[in-house]
Coordinates of C-alpha atoms (C1' of nucleotides) in Angstrom, one line a residue:
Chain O
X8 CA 77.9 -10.6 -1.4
X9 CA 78.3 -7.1 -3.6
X10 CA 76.9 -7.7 -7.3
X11 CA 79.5 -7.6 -9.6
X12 CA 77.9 -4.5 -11.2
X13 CA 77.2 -2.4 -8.6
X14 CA 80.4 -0.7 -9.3
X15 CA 83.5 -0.2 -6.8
X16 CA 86.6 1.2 -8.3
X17 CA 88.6 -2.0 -9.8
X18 CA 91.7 -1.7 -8.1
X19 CA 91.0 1.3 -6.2
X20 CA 91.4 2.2 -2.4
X21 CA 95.4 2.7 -1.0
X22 CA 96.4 1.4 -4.6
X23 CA 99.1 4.3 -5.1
X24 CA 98.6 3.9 -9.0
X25 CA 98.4 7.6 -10.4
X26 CA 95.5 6.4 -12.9
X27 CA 94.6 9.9 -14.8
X28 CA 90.9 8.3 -16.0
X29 CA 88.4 6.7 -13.5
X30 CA 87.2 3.6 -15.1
X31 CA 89.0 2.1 -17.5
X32 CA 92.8 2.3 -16.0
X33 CA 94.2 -0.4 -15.0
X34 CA 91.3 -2.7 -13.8
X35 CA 92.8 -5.5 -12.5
X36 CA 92.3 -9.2 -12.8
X37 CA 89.0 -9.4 -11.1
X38 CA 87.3 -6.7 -13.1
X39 CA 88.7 -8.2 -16.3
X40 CA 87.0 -11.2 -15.5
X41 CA 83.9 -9.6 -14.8
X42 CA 83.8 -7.4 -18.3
X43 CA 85.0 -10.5 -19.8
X44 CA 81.8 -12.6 -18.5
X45 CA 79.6 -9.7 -18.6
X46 CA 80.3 -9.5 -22.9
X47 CA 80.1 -13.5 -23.1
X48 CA 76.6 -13.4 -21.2
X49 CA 75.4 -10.4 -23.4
X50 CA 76.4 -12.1 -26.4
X51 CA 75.1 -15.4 -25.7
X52 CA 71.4 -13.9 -24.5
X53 CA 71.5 -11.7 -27.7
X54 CA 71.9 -14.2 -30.1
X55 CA 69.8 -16.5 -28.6
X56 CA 66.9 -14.3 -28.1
X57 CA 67.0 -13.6 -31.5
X58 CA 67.5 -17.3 -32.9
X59 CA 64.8 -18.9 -30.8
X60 CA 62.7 -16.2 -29.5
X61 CA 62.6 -15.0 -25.6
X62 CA 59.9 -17.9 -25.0
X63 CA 61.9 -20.7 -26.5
X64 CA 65.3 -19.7 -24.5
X65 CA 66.1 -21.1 -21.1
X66 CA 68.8 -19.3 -18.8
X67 CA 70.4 -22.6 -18.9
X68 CA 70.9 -22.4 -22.5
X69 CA 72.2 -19.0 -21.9
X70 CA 74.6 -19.9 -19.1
X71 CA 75.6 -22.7 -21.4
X72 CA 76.8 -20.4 -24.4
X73 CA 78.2 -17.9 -22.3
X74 CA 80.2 -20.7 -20.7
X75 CA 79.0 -19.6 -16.7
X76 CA 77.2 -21.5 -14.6
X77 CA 73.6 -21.4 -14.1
X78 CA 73.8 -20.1 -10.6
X79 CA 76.4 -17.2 -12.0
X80 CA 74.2 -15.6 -14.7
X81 CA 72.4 -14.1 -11.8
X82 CA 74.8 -12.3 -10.6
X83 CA 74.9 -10.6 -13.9
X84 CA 71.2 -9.8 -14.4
X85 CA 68.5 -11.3 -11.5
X86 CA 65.5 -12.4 -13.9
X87 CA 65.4 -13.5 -17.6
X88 CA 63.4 -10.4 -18.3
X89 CA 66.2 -8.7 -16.9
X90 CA 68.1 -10.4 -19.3
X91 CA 65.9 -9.2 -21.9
X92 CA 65.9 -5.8 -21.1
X93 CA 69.8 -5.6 -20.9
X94 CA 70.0 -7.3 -24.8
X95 CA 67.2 -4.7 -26.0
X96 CA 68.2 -1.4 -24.0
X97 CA 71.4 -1.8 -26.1
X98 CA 69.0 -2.7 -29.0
X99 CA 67.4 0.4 -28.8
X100 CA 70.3 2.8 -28.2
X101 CA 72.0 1.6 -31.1
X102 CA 69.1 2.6 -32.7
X103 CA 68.6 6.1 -31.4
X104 CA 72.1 6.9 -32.1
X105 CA 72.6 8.8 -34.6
X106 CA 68.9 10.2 -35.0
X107 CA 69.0 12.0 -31.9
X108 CA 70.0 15.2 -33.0
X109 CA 69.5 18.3 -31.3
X110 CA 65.5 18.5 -30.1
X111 CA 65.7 22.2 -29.4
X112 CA 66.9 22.9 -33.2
X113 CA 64.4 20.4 -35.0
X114 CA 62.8 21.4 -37.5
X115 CA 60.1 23.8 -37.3
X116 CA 58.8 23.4 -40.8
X117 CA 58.1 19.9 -40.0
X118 CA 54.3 19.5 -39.0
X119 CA 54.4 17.5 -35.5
X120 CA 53.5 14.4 -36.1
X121 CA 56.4 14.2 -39.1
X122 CA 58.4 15.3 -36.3
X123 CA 57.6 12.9 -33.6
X124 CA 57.9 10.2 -36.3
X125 CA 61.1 10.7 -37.1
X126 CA 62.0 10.5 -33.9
X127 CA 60.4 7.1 -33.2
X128 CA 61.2 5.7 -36.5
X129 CA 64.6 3.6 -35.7
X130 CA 62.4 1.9 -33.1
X131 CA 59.9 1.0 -35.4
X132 CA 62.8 -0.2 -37.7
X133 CA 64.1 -2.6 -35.1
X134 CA 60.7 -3.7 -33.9
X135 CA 60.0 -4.9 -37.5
X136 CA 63.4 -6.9 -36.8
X137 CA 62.5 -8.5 -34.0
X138 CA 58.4 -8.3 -33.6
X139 CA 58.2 -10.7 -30.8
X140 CA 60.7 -10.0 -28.5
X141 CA 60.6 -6.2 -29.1
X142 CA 56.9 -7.0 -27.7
X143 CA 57.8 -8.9 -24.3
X144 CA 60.5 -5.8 -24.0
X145 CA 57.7 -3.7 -23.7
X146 CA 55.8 -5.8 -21.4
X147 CA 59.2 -5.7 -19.1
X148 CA 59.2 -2.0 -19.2
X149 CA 56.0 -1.3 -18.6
X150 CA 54.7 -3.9 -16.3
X151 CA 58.1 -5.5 -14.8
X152 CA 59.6 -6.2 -11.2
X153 CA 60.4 -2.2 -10.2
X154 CA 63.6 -3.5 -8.4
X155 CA 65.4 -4.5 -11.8
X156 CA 68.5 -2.9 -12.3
X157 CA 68.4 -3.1 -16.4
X158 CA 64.9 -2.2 -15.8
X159 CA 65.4 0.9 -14.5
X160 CA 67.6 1.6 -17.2
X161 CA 65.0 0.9 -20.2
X162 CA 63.0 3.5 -18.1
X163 CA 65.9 6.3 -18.4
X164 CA 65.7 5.6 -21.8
X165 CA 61.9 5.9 -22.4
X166 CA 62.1 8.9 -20.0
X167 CA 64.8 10.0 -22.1
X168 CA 63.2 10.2 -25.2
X169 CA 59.7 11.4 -24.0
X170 CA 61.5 14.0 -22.3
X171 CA 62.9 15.1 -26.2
X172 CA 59.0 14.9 -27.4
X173 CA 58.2 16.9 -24.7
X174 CA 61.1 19.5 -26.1
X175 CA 60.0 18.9 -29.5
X176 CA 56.7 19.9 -28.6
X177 CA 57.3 22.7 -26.5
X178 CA 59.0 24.0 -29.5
X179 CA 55.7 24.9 -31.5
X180 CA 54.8 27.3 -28.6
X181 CA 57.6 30.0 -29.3
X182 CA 56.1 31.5 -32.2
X183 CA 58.4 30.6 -35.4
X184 CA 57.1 32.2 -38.7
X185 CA 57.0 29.3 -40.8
X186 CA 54.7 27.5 -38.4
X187 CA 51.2 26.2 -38.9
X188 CA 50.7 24.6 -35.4
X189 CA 51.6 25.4 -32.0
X190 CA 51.0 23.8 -28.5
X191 CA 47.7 24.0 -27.2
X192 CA 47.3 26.8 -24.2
X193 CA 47.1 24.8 -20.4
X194 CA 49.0 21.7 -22.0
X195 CA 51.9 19.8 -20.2
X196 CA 54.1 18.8 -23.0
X197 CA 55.3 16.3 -20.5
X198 CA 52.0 14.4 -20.2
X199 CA 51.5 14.7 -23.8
X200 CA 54.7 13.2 -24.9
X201 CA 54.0 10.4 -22.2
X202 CA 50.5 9.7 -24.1
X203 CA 52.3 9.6 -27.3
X204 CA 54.6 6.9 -26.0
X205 CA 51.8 5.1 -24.6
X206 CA 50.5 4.9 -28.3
X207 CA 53.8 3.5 -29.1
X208 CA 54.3 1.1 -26.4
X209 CA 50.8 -0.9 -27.1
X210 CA 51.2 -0.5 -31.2
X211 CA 54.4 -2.1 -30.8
X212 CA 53.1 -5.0 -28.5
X213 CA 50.0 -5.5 -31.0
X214 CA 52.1 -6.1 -33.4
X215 CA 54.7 -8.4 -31.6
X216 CA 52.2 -10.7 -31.0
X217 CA 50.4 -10.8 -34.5
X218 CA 47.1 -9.1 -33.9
X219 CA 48.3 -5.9 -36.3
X220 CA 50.3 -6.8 -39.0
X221 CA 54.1 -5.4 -38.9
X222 CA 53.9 -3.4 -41.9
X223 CA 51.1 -1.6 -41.0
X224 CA 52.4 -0.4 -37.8
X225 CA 53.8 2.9 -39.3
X226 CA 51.0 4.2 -41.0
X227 CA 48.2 3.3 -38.5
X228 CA 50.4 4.7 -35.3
X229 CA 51.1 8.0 -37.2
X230 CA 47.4 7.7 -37.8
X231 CA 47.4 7.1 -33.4
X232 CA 50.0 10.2 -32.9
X233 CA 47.8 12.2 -35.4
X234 CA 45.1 11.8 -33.2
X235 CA 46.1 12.4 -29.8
X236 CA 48.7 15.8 -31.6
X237 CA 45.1 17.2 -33.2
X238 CA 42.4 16.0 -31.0
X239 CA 39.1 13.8 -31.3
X240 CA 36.5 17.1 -30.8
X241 CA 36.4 20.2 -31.4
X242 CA 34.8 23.4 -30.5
X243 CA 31.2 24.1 -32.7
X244 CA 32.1 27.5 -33.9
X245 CA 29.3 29.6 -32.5
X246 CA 27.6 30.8 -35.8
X247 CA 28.6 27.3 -38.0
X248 CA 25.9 25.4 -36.1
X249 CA 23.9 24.7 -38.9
X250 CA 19.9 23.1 -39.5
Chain Y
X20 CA 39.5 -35.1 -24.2
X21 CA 36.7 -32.8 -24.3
X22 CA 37.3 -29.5 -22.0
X23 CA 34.7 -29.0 -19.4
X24 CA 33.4 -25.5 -20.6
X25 CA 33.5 -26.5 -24.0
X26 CA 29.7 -27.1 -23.6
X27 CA 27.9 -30.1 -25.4
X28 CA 24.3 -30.0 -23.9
X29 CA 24.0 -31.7 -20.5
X30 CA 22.1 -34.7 -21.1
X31 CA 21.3 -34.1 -24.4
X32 CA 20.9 -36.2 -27.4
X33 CA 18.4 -39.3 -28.0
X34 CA 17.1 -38.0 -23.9
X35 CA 13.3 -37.8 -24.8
X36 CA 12.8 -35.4 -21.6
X37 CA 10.7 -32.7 -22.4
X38 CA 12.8 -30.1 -21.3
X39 CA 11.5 -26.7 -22.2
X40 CA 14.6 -24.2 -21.6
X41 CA 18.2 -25.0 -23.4
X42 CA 20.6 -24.7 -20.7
X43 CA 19.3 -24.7 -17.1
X44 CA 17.0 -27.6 -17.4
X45 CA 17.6 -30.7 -15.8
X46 CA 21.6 -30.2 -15.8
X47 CA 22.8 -34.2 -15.2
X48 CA 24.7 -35.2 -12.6
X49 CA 27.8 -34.5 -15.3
X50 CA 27.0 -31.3 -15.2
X51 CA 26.0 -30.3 -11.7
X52 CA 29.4 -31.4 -10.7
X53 CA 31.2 -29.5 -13.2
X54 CA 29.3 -26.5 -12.6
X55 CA 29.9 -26.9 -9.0
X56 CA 33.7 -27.6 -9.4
X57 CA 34.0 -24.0 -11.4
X58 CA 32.0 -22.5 -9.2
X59 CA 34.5 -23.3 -6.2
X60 CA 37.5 -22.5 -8.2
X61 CA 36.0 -19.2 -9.0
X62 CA 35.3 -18.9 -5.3
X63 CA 38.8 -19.5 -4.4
X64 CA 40.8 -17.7 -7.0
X65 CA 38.8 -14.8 -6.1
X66 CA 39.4 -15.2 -2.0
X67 CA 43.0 -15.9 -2.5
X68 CA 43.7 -13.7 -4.9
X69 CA 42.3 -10.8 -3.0
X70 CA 44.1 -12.1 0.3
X71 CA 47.3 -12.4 -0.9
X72 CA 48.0 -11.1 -4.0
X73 CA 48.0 -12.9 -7.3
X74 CA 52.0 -13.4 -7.3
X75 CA 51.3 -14.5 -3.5
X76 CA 48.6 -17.4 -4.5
X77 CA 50.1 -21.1 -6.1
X78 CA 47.6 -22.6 -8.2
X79 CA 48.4 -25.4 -5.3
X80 CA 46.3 -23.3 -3.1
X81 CA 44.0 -22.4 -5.5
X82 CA 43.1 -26.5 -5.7
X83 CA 43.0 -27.0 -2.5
X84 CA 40.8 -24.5 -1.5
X85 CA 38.4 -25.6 -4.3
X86 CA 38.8 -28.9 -2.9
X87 CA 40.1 -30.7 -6.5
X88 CA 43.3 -31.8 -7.8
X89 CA 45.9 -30.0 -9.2
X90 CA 45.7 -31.3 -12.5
X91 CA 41.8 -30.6 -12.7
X92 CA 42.5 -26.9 -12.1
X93 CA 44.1 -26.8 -15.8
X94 CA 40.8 -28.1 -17.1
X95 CA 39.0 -25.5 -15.7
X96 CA 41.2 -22.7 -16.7
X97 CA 44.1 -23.5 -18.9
X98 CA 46.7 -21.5 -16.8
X99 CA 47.3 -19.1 -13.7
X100 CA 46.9 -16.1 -15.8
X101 CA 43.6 -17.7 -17.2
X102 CA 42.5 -18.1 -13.7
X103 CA 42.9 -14.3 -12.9
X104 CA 41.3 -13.2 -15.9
X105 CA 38.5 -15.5 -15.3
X106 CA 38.2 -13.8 -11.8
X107 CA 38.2 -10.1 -12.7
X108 CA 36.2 -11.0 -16.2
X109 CA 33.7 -11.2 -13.2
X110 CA 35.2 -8.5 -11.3
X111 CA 34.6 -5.7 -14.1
X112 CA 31.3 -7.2 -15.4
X113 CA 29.8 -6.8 -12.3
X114 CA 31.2 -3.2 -12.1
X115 CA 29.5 -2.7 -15.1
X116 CA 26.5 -3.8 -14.9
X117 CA 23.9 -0.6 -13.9
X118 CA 26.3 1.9 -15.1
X119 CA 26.1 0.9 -18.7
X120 CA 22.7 3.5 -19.5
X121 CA 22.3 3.4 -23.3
X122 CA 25.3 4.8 -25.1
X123 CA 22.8 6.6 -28.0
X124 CA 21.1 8.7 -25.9
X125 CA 24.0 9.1 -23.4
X126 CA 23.5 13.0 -22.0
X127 CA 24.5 15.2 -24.8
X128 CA 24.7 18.1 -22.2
X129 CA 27.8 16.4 -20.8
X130 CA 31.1 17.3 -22.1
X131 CA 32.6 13.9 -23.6
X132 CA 35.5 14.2 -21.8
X133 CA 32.5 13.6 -18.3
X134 CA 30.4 11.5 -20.6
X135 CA 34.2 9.2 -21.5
X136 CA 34.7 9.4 -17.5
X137 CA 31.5 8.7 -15.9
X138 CA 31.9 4.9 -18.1
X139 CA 35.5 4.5 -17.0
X140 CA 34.5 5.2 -13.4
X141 CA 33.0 2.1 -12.1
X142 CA 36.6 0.4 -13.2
X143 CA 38.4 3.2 -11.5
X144 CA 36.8 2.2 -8.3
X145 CA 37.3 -1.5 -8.9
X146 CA 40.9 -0.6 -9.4
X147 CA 41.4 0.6 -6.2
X148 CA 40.1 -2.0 -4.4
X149 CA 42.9 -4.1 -6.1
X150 CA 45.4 -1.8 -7.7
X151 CA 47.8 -4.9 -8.2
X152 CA 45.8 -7.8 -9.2
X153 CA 44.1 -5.1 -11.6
X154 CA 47.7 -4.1 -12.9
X155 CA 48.1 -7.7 -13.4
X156 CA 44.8 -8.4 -15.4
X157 CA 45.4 -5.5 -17.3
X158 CA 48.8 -7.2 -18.1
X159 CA 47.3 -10.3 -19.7
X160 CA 45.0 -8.3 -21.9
X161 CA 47.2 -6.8 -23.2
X162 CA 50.3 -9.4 -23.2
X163 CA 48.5 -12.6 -22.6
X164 CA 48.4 -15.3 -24.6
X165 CA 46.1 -15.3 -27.6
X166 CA 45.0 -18.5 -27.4
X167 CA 42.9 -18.0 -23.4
X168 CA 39.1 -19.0 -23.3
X169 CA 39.4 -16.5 -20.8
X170 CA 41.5 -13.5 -22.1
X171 CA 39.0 -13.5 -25.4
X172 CA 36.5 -13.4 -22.9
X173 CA 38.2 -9.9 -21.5
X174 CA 38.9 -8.8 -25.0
X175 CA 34.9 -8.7 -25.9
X176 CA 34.4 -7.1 -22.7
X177 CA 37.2 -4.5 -23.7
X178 CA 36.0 -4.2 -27.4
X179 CA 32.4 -4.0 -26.2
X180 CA 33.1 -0.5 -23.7
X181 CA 35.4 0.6 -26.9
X182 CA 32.9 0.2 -29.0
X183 CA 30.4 2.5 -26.3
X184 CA 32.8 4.7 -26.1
X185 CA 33.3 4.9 -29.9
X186 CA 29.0 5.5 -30.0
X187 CA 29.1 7.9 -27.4
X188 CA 31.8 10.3 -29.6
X189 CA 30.1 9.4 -32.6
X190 CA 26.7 11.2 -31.1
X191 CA 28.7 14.2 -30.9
X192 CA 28.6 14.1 -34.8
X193 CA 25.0 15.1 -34.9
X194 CA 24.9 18.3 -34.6
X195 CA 22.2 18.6 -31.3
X196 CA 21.4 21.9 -30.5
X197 CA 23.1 21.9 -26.5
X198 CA 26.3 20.6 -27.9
X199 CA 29.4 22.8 -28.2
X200 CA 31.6 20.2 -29.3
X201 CA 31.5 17.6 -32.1
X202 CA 33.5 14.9 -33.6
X203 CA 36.6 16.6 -36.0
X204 CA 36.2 15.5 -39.7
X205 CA 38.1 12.6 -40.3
X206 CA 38.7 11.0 -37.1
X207 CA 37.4 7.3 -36.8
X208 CA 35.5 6.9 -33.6
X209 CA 36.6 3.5 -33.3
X210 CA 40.1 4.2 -33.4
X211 CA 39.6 7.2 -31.0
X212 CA 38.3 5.0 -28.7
X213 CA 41.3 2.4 -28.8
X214 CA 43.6 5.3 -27.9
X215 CA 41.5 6.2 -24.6
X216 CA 41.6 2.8 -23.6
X217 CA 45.5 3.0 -24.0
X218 CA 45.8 5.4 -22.2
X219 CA 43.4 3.6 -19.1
X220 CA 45.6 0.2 -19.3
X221 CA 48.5 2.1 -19.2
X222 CA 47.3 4.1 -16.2
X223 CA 45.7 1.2 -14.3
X224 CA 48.8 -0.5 -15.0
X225 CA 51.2 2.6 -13.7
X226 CA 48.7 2.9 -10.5
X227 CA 48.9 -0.9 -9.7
X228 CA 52.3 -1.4 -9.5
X229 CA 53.3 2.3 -7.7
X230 CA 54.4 4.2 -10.1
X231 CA 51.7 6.6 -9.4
X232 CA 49.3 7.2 -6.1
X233 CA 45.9 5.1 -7.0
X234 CA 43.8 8.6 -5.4
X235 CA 45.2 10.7 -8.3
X236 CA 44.3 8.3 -10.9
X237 CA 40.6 10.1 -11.3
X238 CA 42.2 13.0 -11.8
X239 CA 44.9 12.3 -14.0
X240 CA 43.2 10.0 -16.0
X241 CA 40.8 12.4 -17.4
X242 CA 43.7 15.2 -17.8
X243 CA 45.0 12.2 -20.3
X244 CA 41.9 11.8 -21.9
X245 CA 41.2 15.5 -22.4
X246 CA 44.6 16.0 -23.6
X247 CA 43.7 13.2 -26.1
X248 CA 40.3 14.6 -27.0
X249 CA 41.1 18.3 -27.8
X250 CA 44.5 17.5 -29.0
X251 CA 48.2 18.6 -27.8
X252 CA 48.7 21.2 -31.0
X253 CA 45.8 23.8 -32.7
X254 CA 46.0 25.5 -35.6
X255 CA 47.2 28.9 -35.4
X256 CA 44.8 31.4 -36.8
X257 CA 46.4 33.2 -39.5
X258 CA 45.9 36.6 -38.4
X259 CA 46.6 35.9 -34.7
X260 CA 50.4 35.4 -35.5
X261 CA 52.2 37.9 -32.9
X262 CA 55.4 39.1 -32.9
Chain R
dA18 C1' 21.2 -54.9 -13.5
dC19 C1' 25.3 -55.4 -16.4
dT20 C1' 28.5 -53.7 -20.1
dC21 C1' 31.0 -50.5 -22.2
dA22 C1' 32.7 -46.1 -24.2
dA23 C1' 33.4 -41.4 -23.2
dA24 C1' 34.3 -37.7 -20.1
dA25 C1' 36.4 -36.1 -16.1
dA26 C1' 39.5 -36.3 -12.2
dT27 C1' 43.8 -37.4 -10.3
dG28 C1' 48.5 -36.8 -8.6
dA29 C1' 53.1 -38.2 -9.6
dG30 C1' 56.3 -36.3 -12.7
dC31 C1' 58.7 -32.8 -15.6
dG32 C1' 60.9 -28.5 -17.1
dT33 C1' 62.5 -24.3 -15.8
dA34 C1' 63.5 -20.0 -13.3
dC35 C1' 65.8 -18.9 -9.4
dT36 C1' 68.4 -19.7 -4.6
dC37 C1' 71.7 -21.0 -1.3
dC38 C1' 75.8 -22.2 0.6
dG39 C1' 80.2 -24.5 0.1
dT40 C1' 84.4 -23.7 -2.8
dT41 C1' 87.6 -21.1 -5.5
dA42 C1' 90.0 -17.0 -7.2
dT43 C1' 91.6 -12.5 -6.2
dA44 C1' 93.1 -8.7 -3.6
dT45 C1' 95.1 -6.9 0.9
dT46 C1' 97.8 -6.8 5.0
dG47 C1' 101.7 -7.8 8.0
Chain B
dC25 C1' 105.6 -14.5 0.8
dA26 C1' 102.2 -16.3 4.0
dA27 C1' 97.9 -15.3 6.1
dT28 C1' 93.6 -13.5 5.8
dA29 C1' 89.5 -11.3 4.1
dT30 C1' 86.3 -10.8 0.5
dA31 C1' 84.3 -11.0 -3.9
dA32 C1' 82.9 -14.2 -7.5
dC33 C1' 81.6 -18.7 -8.9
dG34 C1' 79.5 -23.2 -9.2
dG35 C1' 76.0 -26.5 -9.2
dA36 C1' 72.9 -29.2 -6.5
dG37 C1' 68.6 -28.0 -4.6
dT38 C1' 63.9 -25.8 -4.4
dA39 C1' 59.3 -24.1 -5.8
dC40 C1' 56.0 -23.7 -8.9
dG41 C1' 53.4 -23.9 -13.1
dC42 C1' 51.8 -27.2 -15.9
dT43 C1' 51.3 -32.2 -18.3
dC44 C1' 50.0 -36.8 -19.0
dA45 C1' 49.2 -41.6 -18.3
dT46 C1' 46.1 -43.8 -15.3
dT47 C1' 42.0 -44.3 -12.7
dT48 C1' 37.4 -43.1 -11.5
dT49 C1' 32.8 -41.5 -12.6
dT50 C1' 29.0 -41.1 -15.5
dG51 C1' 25.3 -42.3 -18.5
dA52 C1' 23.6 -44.7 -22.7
dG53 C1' 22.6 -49.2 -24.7
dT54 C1' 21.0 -53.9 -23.9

DNA sequence: ACTCAAAAATGAGCGTACTCCGTTATATTG
DNA sequence: CAATATAACGGAGTACGCTCATTTTTGAGT
């Protein structure tokens, strides 16, 4: 009755087996079996997704290519969104890899919104790879069943990288010569990185579904992250009031 | 073949009846019936809907309620999705309706982040009344698909309170004497306003499904749209450099 | 009043996501 | 190695959203 990925230790329990490393020693038939089905299913809902489009792909055809039964495919992810969000959380790491270098150190000659670009920039890369589907990703993470177990994941991601906005952006506080800019007094960087990401996650489902044109996405959510970094008002200086 | 809302005039044509007013006058049997039909559907998406829950309700319940056949529910709203938006189109109209004073000569004593809040309000209450089913709607605005009668319906709505919104910081361009904010050089109101709403779908959406208490969605709401309206970084003044 | 074309309603039928329980494969124990 | 327990698998079955061929209703023309 145990998912297969709600992990136990493969071969684990009286097995006397002096295995030095956790997961990966010895893992027995079973677990094999699992990895094994686990790739095939991955595999099969990746490329499928991205030859047909999410809408156009049944779990059948899925269960078909990865060679698994219908009923077995939800044992490896409960929904097709979930299914979705597994192919694309991958996806999206890939992307990140790589580019996530050290928030702390970033550079502090970069104007914010450069910096916060370059952060989002590989995702904006692979959206324009896969428009649609990076769209119903977005509508998994942001309005899908709580309980899914890949779901949850996208979310560590997301939180993940707002958290590294959030360090970016605390940065501008400490005081740096060669900077222009700096936080605002009474602001949560947290909330602010989580407005930023908001920006991101509607451009990005605009786009998917072909009422903003992919190309455009880059300049006009700069244009977005801009906005929100620099503010819509401002304080009438006292004497400037003119007429 | 024709859909029953895409009107042709009731008994119109070579009908040499007199009939002052264009729609309401002498409506045919044809269209009393349909009239009457979408009024009972409306009647019992909205009961059900707010009984159960949308996932809760089958469109099977829906008909039956309305007392008409499955199939004529999909002439009447071309999905399930449809039929929700077609509900809370009404919902939010109706929550509108009163509050919407005349965005020119909104109070220019108010602050905009107040002015911004006291339109968003009268949704805010809705929203708690049905934090899912709102979570949901605000789902297939933003997701749905492109082609609803229903969802372009929601979109004017949507585009009409932007484009308030997008009035009411404009007026904060003109310099009038109480003000002590205006709008910063550069920013498109329009634009400015898109990014409030994001930040409302995004919270209605977070609120409905439980990711956050509806009772501090007043309050944190208009922490988001302060943040976006005076902006997460400032300029630092040259001089002012410590350290 | 009768005919006829068009519009609308109907409900059986279809595709698909997902479930459930009987079967099979693997590990564990004596 | 046999017996047993349990995890994984399979695939027929189910529920539900939606479609479509057929039937019924409506209203204009004669």
């Amino acid at each position: 009755m145990r998912r297969p990925d709600e992990g136990t230790t493969p071969a684990a329990g009286a097995a006397a087996v002096a295995d030095a490393d956790a997961a990966s020693a010895t893992p027995g038939r079973r677990e094999r079996n699992k990895r094994d089905k686990q790739g095939r299913i991955l595999a099969a809902a990746e490329d499928l997704f991205a030859e047909r489009g999410y809408a156009l792909v049944t779990t059948q055809d899925i269960a078909d290519r990865a060679d698994v039964a219908a009923g077995t495919l939800f044992r490896y992810a409960s929904s097709k969104p979930e299914l979705l969000l597994m192919v694309f959380n991958n996806e999206w790491r890939r992307a990140l890899t790589g580019t996530r270098h050290d928030p702390t150190k970033a550079d502090a000659s970069l104007a914010p919104t450069d910096a916060i670009m370059a952060l989002l920039l590989p995702l904006l890369t692979s959206a324009a790879r896969h428009p649609e589907n990076t769209a119903y990703y977005q509508r998994e993470i942001l309005c899908g069943e709580p309980t899914g177990t890949y779901r949850a994941e996208a979310l560590e991601l997301v939180d993940g990288l707002e958290a590294t906005i959030a360090t970016v952006l605390s940065g501008y506080g400490t005081e740096t010569p060669g900077e222009s800019e700096r936080l605002r007094r009474g602001v949560d960087p947290a909330l602010a990185a989580r407005s930023i990401f908001s920006l991101l996650h509607l451009a990005l489902i605009r786009c998917g579904l072909g009422r903003e044109p992919m190309e455009s996405l880059p300049d006009s959510l700069r244009t977005e992250i801009d906005l929100v970094l620099h503010g819509i008002v401002e304080q009438v200086p006292a004497a400037t009031a003119e007429a």
